Tab-separated table of C-alpha atoms in Angstrom:
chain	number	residue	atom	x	y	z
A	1	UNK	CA	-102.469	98.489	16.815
A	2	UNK	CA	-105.571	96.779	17.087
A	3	UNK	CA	-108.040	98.764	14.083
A	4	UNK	CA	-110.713	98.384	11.526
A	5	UNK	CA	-109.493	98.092	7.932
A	6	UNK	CA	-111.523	98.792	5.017
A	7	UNK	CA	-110.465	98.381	1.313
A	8	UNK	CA	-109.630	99.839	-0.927
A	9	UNK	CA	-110.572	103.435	-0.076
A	10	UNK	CA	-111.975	104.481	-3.018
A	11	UNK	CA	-113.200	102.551	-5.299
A	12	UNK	CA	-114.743	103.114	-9.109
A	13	UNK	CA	-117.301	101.159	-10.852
A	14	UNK	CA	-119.612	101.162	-13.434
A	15	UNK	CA	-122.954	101.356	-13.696
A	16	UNK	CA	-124.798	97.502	-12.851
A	17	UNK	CA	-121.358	96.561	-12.279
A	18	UNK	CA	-120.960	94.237	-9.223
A	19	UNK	CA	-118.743	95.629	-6.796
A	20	UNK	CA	-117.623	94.270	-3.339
A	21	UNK	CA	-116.011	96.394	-0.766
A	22	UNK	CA	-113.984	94.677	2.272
A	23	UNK	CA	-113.573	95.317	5.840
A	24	UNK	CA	-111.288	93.789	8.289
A	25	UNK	CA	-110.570	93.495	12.006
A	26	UNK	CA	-108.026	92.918	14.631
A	27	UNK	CA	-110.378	93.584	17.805
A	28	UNK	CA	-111.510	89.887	17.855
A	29	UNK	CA	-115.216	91.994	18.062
A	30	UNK	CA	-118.217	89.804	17.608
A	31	UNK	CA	-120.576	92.296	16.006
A	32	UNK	CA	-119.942	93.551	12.243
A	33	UNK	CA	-121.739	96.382	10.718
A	34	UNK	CA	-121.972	98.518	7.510
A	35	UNK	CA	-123.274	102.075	7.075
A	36	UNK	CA	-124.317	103.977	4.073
A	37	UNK	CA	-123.357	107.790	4.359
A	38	UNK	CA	-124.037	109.979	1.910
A	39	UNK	CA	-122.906	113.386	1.664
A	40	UNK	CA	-123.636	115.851	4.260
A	41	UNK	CA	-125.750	113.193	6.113
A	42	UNK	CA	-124.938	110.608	9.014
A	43	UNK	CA	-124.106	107.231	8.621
A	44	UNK	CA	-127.509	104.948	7.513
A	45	UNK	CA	-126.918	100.987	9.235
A	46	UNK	CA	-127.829	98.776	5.979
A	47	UNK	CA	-127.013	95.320	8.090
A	48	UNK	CA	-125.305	93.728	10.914
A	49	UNK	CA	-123.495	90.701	11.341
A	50	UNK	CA	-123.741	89.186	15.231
A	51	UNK	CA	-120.904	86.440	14.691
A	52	UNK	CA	-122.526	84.435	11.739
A	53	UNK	CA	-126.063	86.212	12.398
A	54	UNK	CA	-126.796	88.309	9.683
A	55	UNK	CA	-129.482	91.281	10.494
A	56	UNK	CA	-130.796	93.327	7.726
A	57	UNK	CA	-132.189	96.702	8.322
A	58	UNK	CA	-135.578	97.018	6.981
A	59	UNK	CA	-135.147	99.650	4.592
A	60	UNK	CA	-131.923	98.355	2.989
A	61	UNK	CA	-132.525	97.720	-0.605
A	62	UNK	CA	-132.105	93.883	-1.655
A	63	UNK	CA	-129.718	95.167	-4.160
A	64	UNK	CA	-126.988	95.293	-0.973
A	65	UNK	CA	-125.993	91.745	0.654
A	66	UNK	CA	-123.137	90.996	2.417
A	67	UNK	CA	-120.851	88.252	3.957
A	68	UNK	CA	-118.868	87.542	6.963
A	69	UNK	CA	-116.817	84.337	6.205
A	70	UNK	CA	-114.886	84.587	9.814
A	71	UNK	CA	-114.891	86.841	12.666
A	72	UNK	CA	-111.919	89.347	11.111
A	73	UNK	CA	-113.780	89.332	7.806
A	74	UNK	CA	-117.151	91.289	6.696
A	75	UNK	CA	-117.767	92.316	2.721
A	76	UNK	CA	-120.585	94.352	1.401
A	77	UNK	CA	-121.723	93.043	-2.066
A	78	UNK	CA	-123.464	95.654	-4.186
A	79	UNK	CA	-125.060	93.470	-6.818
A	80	UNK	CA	-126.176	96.333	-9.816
A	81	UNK	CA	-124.831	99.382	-8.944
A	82	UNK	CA	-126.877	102.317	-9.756
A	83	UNK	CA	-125.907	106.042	-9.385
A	84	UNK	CA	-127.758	106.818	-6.465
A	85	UNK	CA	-125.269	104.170	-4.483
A	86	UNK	CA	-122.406	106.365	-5.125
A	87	UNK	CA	-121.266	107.445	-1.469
A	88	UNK	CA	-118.997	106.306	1.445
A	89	UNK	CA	-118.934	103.093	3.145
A	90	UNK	CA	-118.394	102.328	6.849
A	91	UNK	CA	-117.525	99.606	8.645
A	92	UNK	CA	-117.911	99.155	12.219
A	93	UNK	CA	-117.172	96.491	15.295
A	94	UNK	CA	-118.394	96.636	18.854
A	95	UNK	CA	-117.210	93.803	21.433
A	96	UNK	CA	-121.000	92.611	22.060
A	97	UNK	CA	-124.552	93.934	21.083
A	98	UNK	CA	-126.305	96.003	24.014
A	99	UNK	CA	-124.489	99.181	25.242
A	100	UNK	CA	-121.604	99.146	23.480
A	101	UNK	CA	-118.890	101.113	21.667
A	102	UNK	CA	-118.592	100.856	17.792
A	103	UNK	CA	-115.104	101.426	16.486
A	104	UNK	CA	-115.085	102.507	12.661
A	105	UNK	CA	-112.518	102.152	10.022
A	106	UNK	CA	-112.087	104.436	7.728
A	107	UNK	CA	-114.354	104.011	4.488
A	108	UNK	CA	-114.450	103.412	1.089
A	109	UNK	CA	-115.824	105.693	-1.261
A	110	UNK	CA	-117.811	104.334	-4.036
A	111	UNK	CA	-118.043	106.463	-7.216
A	112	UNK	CA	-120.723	104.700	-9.700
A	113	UNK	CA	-120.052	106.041	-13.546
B	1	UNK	CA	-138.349	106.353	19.320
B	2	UNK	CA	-135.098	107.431	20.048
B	3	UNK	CA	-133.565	111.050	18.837
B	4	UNK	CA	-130.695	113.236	18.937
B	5	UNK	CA	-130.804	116.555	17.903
B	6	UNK	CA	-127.822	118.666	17.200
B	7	UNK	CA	-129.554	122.079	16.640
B	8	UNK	CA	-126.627	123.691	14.577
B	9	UNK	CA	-125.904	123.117	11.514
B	10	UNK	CA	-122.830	125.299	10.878
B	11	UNK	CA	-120.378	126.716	13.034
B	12	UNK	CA	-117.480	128.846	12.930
B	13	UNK	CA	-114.999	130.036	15.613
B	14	UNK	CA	-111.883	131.694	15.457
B	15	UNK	CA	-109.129	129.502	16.086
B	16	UNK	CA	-107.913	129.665	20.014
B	17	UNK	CA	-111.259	130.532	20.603
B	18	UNK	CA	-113.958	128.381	23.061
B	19	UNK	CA	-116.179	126.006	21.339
B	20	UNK	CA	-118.794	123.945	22.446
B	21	UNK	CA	-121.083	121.788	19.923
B	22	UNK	CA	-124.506	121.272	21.846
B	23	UNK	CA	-126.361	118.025	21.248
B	24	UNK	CA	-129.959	117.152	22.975
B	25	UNK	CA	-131.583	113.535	23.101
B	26	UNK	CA	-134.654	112.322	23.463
B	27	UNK	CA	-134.873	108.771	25.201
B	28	UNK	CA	-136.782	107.100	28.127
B	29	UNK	CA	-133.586	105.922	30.177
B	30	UNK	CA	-130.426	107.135	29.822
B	31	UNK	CA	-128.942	106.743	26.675
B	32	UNK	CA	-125.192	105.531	26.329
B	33	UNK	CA	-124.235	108.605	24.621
B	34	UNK	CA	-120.651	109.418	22.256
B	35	UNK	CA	-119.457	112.291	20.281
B	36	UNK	CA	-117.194	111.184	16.953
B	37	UNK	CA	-115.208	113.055	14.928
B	38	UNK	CA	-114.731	112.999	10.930
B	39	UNK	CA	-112.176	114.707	8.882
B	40	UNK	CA	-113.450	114.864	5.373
B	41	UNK	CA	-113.070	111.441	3.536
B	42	UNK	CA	-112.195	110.141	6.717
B	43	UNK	CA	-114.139	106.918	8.941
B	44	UNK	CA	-115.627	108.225	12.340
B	45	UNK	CA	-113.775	108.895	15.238
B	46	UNK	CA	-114.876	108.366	18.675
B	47	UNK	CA	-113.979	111.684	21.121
B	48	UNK	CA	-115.713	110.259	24.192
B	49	UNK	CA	-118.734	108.313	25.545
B	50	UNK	CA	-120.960	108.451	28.514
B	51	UNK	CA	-122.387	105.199	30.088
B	52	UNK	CA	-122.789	106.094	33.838
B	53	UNK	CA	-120.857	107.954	36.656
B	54	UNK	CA	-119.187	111.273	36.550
B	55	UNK	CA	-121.421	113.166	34.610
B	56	UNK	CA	-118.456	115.008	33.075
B	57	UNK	CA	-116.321	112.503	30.760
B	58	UNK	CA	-113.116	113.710	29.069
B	59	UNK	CA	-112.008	112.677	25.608
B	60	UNK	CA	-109.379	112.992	22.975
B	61	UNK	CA	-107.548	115.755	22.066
B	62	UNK	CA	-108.696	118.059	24.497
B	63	UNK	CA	-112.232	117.476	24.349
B	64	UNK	CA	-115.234	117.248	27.105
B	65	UNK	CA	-118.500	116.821	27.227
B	66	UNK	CA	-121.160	117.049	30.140
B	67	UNK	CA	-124.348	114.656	30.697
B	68	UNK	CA	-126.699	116.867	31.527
B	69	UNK	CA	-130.143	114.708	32.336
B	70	UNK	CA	-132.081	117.360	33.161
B	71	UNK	CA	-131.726	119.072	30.072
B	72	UNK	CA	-131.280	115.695	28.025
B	73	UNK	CA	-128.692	117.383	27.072
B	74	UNK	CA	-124.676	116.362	26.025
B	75	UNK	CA	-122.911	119.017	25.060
B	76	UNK	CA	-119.174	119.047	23.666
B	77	UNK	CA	-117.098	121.607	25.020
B	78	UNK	CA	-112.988	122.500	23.901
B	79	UNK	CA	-111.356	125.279	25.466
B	80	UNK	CA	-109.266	126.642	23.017
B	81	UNK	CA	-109.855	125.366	19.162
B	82	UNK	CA	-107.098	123.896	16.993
B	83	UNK	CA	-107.208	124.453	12.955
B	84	UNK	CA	-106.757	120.687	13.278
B	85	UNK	CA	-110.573	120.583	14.636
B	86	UNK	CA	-112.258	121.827	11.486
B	87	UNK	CA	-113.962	118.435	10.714
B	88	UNK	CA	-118.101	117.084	10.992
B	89	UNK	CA	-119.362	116.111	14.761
B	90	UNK	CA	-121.575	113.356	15.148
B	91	UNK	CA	-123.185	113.530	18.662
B	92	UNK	CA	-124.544	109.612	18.830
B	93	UNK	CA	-126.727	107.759	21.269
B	94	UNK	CA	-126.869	103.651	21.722
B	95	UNK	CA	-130.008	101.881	22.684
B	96	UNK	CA	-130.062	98.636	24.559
B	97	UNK	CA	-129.691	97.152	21.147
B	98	UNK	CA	-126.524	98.491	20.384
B	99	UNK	CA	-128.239	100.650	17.175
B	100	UNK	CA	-127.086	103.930	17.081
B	101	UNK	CA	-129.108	106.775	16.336
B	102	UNK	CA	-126.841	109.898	14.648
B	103	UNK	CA	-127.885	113.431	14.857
B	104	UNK	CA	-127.916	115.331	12.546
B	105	UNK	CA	-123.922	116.374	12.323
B	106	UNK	CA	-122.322	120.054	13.394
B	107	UNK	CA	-119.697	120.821	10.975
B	108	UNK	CA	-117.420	123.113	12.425
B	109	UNK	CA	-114.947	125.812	10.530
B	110	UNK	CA	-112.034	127.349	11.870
B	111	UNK	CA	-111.168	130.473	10.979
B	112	UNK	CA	-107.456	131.480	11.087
């Protein structure tokens, strides 16, 4: 089945640890995303990925980068870890950009000790 | 800007029971509009969507929900509740940039 596939699902680091999360797809999608949820709140969009064009939110602290090194491939680098980055982390594809359907995979959850 | 409201919070209904999760936007044109699912720990699901058409649009495991324009509203309906349901509803509308903007969330409790 075609999917989203995010690993691992739960993931612990330390504290100013680098830590990369990974997402993969099957959907041939051209568009890439990752969310930020923390508890009890929606998803937050900290970047995008249009093919190779990267779009950063605003708001998304430079402490976040990530990479898409081909289409099936996104990660999410978190550079220094602090404890307020401890929650779960989406990834999404949608076919295009405009009105379109994002497909999630399942998350990782990021503990920070 | 773009907004979607989910006004509650909480809800609980006894399982077999009706539900429906209401969900209001606020948008110039008509939003593309979807309801997801999550189970706890889990990624979003997506129930349905609306682009265009038949203002009543069926989804997954039983689901519905009705575009309702002059309300601006899009509200998810179920006839009869599963325990299975008992997860956090994300009612979700898409601009022309493909951003989403969440409301707030409706978790929903079943009760036996």
């Amino acid at each position: 089945d075609a999917m989203v596939i995010q690993n691992p699902r739960y993931q612990v680091t330390q504290f100013g640890k680098p830590v990369t999360l990974s997402c993969s797809q099957t959907l041939n999608h051209n568009v890439m995303y990752w969310y930020q949820q923390k508890s009890s709140q929606a998803p937050k969009l900290l970047f995008h990925y249009y093919d190779k064009d990267f779009n950063n939110e605003a708001d998304t602290p430079d402490n976040f980068q990530s990479r898409r090194p081909n289409t099936s491939f996104c990660f999410l680098d978190i550079r220094s870890p602090g404890l307020g980055d401890a929650a779960m982390y989406l990834c999404a594809t949608s076919r295009d950009r405009g009105e379109e359907t994002q497909y999630f995979g399942p998350g990782t959850r990021l503990l920070v000790l | 800007a773009q907004s979607v409201t989910q006004p509650d919070i909480h809800i609980t209904v006894s399982e077999g029971a009706s539900l429906e999760l209401r969900c209001n936007y606020s948008y110039g044109a008509t939003p593309y509009l979807f309801w997801y699912v999550q189970s706890p720990g889990q990624g979003l699901q997506l129930l349905l969507k609306y682009f265009s058409g038949d203002t009543l649009v069926q989804g997954i495991k039983g689901f519905e929900a009705e575009f309702k324009r002059s309300q601006s509203s899009f509200n998810l309906r179920k006839p009869s509740v599963h325990w299975s349901d008992a997860a956090e509803y994300f009612c979700v509308s898409n601009n022309a940039g493909n951003m989403l903007t969440f409301g707030g969330g409706t978790r929903l409790m079943v009760k036996p």
